[in-house]
GROMACS .gro file of C-alpha atoms in nm:
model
  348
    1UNK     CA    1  -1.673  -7.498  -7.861
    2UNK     CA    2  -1.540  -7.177  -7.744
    3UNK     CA    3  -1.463  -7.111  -7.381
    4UNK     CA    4  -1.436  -6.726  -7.236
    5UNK     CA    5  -1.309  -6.634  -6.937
    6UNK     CA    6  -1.584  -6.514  -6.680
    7UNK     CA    7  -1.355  -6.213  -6.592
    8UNK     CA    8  -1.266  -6.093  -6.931
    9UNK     CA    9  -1.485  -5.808  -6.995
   10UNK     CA   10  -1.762  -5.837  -7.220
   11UNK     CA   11  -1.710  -5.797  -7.581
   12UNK     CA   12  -1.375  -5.907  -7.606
   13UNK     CA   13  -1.290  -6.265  -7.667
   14UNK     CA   14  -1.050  -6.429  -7.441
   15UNK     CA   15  -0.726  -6.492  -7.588
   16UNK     CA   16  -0.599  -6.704  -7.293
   17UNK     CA   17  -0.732  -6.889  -6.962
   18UNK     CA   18  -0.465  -6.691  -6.733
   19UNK     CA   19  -0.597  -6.353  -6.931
   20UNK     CA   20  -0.665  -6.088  -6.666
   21UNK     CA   21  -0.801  -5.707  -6.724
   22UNK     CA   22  -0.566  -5.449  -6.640
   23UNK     CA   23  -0.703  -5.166  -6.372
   24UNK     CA   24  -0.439  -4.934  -6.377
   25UNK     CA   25  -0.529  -4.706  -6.647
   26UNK     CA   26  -0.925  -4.729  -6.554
   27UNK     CA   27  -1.046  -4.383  -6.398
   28UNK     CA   28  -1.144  -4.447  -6.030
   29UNK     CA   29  -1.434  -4.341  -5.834
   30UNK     CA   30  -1.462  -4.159  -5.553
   31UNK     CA   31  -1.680  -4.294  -5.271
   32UNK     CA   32  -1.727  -3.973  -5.076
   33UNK     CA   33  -2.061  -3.863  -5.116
   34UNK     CA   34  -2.157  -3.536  -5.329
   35UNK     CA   35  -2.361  -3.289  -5.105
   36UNK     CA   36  -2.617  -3.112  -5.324
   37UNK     CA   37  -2.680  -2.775  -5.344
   38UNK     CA   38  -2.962  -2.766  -5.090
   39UNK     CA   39  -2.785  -2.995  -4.847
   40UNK     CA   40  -2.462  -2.722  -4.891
   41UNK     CA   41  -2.700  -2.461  -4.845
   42UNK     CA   42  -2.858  -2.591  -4.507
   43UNK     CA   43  -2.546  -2.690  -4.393
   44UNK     CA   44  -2.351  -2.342  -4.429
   45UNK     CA   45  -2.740  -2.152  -4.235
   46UNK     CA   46  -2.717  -2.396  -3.969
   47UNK     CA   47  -2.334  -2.342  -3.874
   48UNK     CA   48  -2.387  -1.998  -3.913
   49UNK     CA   49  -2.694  -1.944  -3.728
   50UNK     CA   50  -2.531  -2.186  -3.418
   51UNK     CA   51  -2.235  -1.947  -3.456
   52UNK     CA   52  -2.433  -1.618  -3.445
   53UNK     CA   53  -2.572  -1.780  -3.134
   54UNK     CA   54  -2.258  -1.877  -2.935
   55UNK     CA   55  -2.107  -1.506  -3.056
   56UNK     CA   56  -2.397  -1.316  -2.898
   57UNK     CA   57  -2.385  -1.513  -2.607
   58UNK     CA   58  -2.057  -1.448  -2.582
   59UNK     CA   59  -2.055  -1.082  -2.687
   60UNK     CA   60  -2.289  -1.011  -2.403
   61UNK     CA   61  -2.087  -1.205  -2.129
   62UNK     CA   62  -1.811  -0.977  -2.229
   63UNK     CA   63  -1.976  -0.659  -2.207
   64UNK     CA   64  -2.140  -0.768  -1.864
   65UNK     CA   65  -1.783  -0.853  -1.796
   66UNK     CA   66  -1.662  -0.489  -1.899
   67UNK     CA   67  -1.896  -0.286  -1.729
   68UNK     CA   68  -1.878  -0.434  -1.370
   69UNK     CA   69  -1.544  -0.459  -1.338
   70UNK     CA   70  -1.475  -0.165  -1.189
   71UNK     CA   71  -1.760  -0.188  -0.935
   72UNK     CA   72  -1.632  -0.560  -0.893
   73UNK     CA   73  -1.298  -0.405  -0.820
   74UNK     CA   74  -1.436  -0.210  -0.499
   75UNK     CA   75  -1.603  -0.513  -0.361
   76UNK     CA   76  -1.448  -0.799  -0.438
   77UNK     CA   77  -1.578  -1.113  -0.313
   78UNK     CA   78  -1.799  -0.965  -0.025
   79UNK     CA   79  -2.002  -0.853  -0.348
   80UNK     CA   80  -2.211  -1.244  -0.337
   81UNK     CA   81  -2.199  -1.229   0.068
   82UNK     CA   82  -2.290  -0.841   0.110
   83UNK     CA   83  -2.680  -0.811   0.214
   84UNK     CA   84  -2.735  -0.372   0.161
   85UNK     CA   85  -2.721  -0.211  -0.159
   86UNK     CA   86  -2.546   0.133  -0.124
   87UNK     CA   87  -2.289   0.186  -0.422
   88UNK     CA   88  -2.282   0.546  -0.332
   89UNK     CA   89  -2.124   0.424  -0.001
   90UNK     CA   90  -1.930   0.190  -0.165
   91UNK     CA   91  -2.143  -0.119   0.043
   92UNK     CA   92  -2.313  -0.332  -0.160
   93UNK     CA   93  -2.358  -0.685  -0.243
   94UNK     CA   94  -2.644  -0.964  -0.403
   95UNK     CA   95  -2.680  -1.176  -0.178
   96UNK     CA   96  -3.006  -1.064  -0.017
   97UNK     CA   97  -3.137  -1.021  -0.404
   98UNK     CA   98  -2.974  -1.340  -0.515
   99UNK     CA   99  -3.162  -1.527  -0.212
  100UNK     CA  100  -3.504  -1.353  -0.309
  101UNK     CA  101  -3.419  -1.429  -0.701
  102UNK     CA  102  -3.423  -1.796  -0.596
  103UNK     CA  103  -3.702  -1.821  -0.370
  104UNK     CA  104  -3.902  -1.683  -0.596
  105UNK     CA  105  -3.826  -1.869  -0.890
  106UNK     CA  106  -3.845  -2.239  -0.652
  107UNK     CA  107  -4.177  -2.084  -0.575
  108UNK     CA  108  -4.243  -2.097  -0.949
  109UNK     CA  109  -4.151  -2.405  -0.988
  110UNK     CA  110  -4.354  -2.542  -0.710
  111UNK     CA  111  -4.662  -2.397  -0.874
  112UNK     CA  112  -4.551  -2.439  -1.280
  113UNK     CA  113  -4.464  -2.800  -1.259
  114UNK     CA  114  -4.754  -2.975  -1.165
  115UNK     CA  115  -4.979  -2.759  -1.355
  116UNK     CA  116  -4.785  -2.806  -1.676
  117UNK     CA  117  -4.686  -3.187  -1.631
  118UNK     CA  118  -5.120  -3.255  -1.549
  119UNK     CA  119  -5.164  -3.059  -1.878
  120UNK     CA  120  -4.926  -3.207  -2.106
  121UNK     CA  121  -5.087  -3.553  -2.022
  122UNK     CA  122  -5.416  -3.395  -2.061
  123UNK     CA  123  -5.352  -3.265  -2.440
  124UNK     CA  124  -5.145  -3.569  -2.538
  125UNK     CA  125  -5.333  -3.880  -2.337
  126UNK     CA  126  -5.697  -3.728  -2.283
  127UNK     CA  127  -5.823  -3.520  -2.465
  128UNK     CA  128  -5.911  -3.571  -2.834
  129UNK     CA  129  -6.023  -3.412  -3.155
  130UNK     CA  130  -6.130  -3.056  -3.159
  131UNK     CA  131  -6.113  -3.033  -2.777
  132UNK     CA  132  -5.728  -3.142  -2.764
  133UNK     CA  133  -5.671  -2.854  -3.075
  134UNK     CA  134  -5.861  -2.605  -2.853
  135UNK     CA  135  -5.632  -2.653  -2.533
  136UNK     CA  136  -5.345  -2.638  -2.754
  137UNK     CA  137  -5.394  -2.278  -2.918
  138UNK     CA  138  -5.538  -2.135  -2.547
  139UNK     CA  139  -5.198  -2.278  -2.401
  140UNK     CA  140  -5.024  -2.106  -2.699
  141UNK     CA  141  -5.192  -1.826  -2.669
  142UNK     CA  142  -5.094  -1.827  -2.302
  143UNK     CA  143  -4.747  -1.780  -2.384
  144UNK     CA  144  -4.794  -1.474  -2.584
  145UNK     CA  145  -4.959  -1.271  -2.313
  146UNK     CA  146  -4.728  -0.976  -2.196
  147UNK     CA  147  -4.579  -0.993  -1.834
  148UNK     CA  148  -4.703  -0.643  -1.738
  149UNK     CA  149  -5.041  -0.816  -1.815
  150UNK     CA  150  -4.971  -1.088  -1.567
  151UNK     CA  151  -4.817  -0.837  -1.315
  152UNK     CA  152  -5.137  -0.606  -1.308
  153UNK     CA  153  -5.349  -0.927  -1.248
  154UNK     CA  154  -5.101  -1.039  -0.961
  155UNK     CA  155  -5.176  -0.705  -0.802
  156UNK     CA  156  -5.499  -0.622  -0.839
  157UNK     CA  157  -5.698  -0.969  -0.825
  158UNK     CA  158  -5.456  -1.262  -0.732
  159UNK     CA  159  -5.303  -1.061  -0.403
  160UNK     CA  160  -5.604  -0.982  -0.276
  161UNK     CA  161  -5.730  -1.344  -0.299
  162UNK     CA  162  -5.389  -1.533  -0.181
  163UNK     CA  163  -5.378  -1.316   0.095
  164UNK     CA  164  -5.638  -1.570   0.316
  165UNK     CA  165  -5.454  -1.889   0.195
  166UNK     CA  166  -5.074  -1.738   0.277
  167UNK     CA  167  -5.272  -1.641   0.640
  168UNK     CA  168  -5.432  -1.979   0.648
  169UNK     CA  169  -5.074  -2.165   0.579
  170UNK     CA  170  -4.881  -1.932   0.817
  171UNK     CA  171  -5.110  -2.037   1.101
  172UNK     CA  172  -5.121  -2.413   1.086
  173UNK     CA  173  -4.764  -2.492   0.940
  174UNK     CA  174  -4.594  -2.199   1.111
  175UNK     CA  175  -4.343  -2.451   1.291
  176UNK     CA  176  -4.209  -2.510   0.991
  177UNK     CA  177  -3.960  -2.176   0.977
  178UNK     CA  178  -3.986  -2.098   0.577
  179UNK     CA  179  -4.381  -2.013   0.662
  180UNK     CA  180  -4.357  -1.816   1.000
  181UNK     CA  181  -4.493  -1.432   0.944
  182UNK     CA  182  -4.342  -1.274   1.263
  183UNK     CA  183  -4.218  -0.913   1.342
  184UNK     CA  184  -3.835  -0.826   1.446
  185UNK     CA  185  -3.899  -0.954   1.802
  186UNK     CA  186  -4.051  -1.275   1.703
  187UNK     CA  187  -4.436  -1.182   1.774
  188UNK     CA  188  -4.647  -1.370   1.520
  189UNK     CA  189  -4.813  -1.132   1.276
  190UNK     CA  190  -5.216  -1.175   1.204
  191UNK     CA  191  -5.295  -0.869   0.988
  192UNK     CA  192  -5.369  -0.875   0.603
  193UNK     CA  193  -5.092  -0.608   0.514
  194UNK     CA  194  -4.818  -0.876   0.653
  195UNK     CA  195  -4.879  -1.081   0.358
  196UNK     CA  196  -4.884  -0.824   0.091
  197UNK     CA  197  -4.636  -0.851  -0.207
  198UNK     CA  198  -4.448  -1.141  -0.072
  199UNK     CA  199  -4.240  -1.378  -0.251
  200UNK     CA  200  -4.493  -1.600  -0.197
  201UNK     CA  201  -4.732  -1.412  -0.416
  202UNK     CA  202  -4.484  -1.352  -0.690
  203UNK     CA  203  -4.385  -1.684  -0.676
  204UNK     CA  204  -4.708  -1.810  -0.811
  205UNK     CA  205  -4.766  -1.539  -1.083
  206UNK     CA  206  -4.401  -1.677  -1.236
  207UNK     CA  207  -4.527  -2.010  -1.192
  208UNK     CA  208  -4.875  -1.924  -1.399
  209UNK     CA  209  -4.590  -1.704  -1.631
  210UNK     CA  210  -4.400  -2.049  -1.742
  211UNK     CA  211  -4.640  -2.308  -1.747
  212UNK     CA  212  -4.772  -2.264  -2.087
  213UNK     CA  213  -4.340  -2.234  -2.251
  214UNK     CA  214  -4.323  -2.589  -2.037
  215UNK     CA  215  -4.652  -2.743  -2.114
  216UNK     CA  216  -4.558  -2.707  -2.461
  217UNK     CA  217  -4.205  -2.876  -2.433
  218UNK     CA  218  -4.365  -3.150  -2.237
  219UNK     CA  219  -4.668  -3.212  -2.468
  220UNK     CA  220  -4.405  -3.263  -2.755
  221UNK     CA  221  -4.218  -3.530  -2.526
  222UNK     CA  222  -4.542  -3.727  -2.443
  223UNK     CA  223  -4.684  -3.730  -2.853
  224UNK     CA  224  -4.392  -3.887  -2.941
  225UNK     CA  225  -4.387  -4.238  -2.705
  226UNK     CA  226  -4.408  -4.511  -2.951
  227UNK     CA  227  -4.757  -4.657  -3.023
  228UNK     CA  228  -4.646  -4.991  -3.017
  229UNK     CA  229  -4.530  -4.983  -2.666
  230UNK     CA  230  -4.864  -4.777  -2.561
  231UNK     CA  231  -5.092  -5.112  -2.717
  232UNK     CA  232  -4.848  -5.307  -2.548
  233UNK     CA  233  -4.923  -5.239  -2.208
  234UNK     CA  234  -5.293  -5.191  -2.256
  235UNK     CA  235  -5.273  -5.551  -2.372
  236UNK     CA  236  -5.149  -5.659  -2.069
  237UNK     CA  237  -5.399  -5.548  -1.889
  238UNK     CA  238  -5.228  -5.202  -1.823
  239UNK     CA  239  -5.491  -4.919  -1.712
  240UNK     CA  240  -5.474  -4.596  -1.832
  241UNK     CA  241  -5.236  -4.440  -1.591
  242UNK     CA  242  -5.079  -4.719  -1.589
  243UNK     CA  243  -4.983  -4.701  -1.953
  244UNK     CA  244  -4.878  -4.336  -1.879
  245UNK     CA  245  -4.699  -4.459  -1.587
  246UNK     CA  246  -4.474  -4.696  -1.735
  247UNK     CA  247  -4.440  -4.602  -2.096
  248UNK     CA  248  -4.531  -4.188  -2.143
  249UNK     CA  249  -4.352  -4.082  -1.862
  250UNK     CA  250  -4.044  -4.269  -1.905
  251UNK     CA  251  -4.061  -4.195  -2.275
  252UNK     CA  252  -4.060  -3.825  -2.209
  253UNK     CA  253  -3.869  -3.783  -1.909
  254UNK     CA  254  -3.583  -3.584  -2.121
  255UNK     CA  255  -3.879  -3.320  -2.224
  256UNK     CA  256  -4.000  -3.319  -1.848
  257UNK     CA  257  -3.637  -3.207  -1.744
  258UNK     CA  258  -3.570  -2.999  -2.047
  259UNK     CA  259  -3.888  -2.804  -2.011
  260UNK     CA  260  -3.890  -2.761  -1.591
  261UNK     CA  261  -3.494  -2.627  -1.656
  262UNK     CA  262  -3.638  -2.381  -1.934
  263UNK     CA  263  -3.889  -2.278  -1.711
  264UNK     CA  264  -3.650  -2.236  -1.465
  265UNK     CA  265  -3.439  -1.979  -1.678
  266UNK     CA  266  -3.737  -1.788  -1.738
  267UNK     CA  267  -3.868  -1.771  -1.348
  268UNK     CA  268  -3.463  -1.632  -1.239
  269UNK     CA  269  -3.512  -1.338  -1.498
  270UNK     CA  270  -3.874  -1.240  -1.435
  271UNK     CA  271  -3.836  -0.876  -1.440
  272UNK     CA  272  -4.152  -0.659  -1.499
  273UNK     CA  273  -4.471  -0.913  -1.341
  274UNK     CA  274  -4.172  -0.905  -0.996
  275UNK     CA  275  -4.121  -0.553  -0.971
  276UNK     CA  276  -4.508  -0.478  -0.973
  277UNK     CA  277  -4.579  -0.707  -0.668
  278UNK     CA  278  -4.297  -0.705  -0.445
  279UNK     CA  279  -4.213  -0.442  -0.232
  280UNK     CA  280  -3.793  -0.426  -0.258
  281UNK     CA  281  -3.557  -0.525   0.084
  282UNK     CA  282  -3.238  -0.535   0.093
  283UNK     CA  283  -3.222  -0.796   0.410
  284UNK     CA  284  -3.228  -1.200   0.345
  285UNK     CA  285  -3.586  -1.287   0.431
  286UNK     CA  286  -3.624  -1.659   0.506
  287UNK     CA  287  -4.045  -1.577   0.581
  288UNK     CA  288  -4.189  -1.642   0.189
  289UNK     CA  289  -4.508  -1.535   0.343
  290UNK     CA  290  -4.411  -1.224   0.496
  291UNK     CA  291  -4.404  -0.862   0.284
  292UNK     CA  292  -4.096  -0.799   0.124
  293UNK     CA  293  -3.864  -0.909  -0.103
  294UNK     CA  294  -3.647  -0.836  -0.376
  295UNK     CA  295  -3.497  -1.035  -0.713
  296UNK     CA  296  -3.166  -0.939  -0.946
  297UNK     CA  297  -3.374  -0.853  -1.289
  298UNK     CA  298  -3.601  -0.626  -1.051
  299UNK     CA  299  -3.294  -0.429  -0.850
  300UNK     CA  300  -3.191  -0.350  -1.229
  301UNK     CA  301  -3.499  -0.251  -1.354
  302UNK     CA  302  -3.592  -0.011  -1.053
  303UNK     CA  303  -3.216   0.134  -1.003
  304UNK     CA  304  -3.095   0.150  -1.371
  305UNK     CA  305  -3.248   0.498  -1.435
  306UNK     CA  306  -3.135   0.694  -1.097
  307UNK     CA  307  -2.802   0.533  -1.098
  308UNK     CA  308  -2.452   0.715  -1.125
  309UNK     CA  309  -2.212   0.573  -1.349
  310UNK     CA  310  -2.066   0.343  -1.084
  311UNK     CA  311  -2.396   0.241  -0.944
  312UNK     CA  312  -2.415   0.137  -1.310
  313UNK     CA  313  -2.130  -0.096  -1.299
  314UNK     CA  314  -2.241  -0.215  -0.950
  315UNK     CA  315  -2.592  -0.319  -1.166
  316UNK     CA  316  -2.404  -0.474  -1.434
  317UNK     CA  317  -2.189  -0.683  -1.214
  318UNK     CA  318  -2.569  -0.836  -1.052
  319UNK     CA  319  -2.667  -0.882  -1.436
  320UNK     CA  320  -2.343  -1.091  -1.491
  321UNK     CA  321  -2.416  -1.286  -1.139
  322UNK     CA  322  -2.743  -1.372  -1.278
  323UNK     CA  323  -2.613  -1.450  -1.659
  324UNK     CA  324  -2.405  -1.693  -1.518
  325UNK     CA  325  -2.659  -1.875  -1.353
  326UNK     CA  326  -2.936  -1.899  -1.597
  327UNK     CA  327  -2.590  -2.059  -1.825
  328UNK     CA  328  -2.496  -2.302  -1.526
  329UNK     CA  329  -2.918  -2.405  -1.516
  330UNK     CA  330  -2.911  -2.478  -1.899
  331UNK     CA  331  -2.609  -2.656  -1.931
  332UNK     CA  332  -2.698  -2.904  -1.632
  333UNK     CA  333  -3.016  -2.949  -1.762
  334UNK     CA  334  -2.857  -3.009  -2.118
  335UNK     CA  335  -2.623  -3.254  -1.953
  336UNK     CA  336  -2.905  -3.457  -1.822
  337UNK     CA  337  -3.091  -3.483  -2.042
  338UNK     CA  338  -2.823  -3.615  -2.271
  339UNK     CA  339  -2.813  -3.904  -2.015
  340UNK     CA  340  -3.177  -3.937  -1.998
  341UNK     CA  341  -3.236  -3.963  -2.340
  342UNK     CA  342  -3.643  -4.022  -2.400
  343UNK     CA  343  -3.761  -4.359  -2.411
  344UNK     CA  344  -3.384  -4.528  -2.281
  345UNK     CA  345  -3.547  -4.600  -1.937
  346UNK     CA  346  -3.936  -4.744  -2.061
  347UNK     CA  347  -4.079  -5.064  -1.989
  348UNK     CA  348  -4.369  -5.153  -2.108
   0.00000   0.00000   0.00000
């Protein structure tokens, strides 16, 4: 009977029962993964495009940067603290159009969110078949109408109608000081042309503006909760909102916070829909109700073409102010969502 050894290759008979194969001269292989051509391929457009996008950004910080420092030279720091806007004088400042920027675009927010969040669920929870496809291409299609379009609407139909509800909310809440309509002396104003073009009003027309951009961001949060965890609650007796309570909303609270901060950036640089309704001060105005106004992206867009070279720079040196912010809005909504992360927080 012959034996073999069980570690002699096979083929070869064993010559001796300590016989072992020599290694050494045997080509080795690598372990590293190959990337194929298409994986190479994707790989080198991605890094590129993500570095196109980081160099733009960059490139136009710079020449914001370049442009306003002389003007930022001149004013210094009283440039975020200054109220009037005279570069010929060499007075001027943001901070009356950095206050009305912000109003306006809270305003937005006050009127965007709910409207988008109650539609998401709608699309993803409610609605179904050829009615949910039909709310999805009119929200799209929302998105793609020009701002001039919803600026002329603002004006000519949505003022006229807002004006009774900013009258009605000025005379029953007007202890609380944010809706007080009141002259220089403090004698409560009554007539319709007080509430004209008021941040109030372009408040909501940059609300209507973003809620289709975060309807859609929140829609794609809400389609993607688990089914599992949906059949789950209903079969513990969960209603429907109570199924969107606990698992939907949780799932998609990164897409909630990603889209409200997207809207966000858009309501700060609202240019053409805010410089057809509001009529431009250059005074902080804590009354939303009251007429006047004024926003960074508007000051730019009415002063860029009468301008002198330094009330140029002065205008570039507002653009960088508001650059800067729409970058600190997006990377604290990037950061949390990264620690929101959809579906870390749901219980069914």
């Amino acid at each position: 009977m012959t034996t073999t050894n069980p570690t002699e290759p096979l083929g070869q008979p064993a010559t001796s029962v300590g016989w072992t194969p020599d290694f050494d001269d045997a080509p080795r292989r690598s372990l590293l993964p190959r990337p194929s051509l298409s994986d190479s391929v994707f790989k080198s457009v991605a890094v590129t495009a993500g570095a196109t996008t980081v160099g733009i950004m960059l490139a136009v910080g710079l020449f914001l940067s370049f442009r306003a420092s002389s003007a930022l030279q001149v004013s210094g720091f009283s440039f975020l603290v200054e109220q009037q806007w005279s570069p010929e004088t060499q007075v001027f400042g943001i901070a009356s159009i950095l206050f009305g920027t912000i109003t306006i675009a809270l305003i937005a927010m006050c009127v965007a969110v709910p409207l988008a969040l109650g539609t998401a669920l709608l699309i993803s929870e409610i609605a179904q078949g050829q009615l949910r496809k039909t709310l999805i291409t009119l929200v799209d299609l929302m998105a793609a109408v020009p701002s001039v379009v919803f600026g002329l609407w603002g004006v000519f139909f949505l003022q006229a109608n807002v004006i009774p509800v900013a009258s009605w909310i000025s005379t029953y809440f007007g202890w609380i000081p944010f809706f007080q309509v009141t002259d220089a002396s403090g004698q409560v104003l009554t007539e319709a042309s007080a509430f004209t073009s008021s941040a109030f009003i372009a408040g909501i027309v940059v609300g209507l503006m973003v809620v289709p951009t975060q309807t859609s961001v929140m829609r794609e949060a809400f389609s993607q909760a688990p089914n599992g965890e949906r059949e789950a609650a209903f079969a513990l007796g969960s209603t429907r909102w109570g199924m969107i309570r606990s698992v939907v909303l949780p799932f998609g609270r990164g897409g909630i916070i990603g889209g409200t901060m997207l809207g966000l950036g858009r309501a700060l640089g609202e240019t053409i829909a805010v410089y057809m309704i509001i009529s431009p001060i250059f005074t902080i105005n804590w009354q939303v109700l009251k007429t006047g106004s004024n926003s960074v992206s508007a000051l730019i867009a009415l002063r860029y073409g009468e301008s002198s070279e330094f009330g140029l720079s002065a205008l570039m040196a507002a653009g960088l102010v508001l650059f800067l912010i729409t970058l600190m809005v997006n990377f604290t909504a990037s950061s949390i969502v990264a620690r929101s992360r959809s579906g870390a927080d749901s219980e069914a």
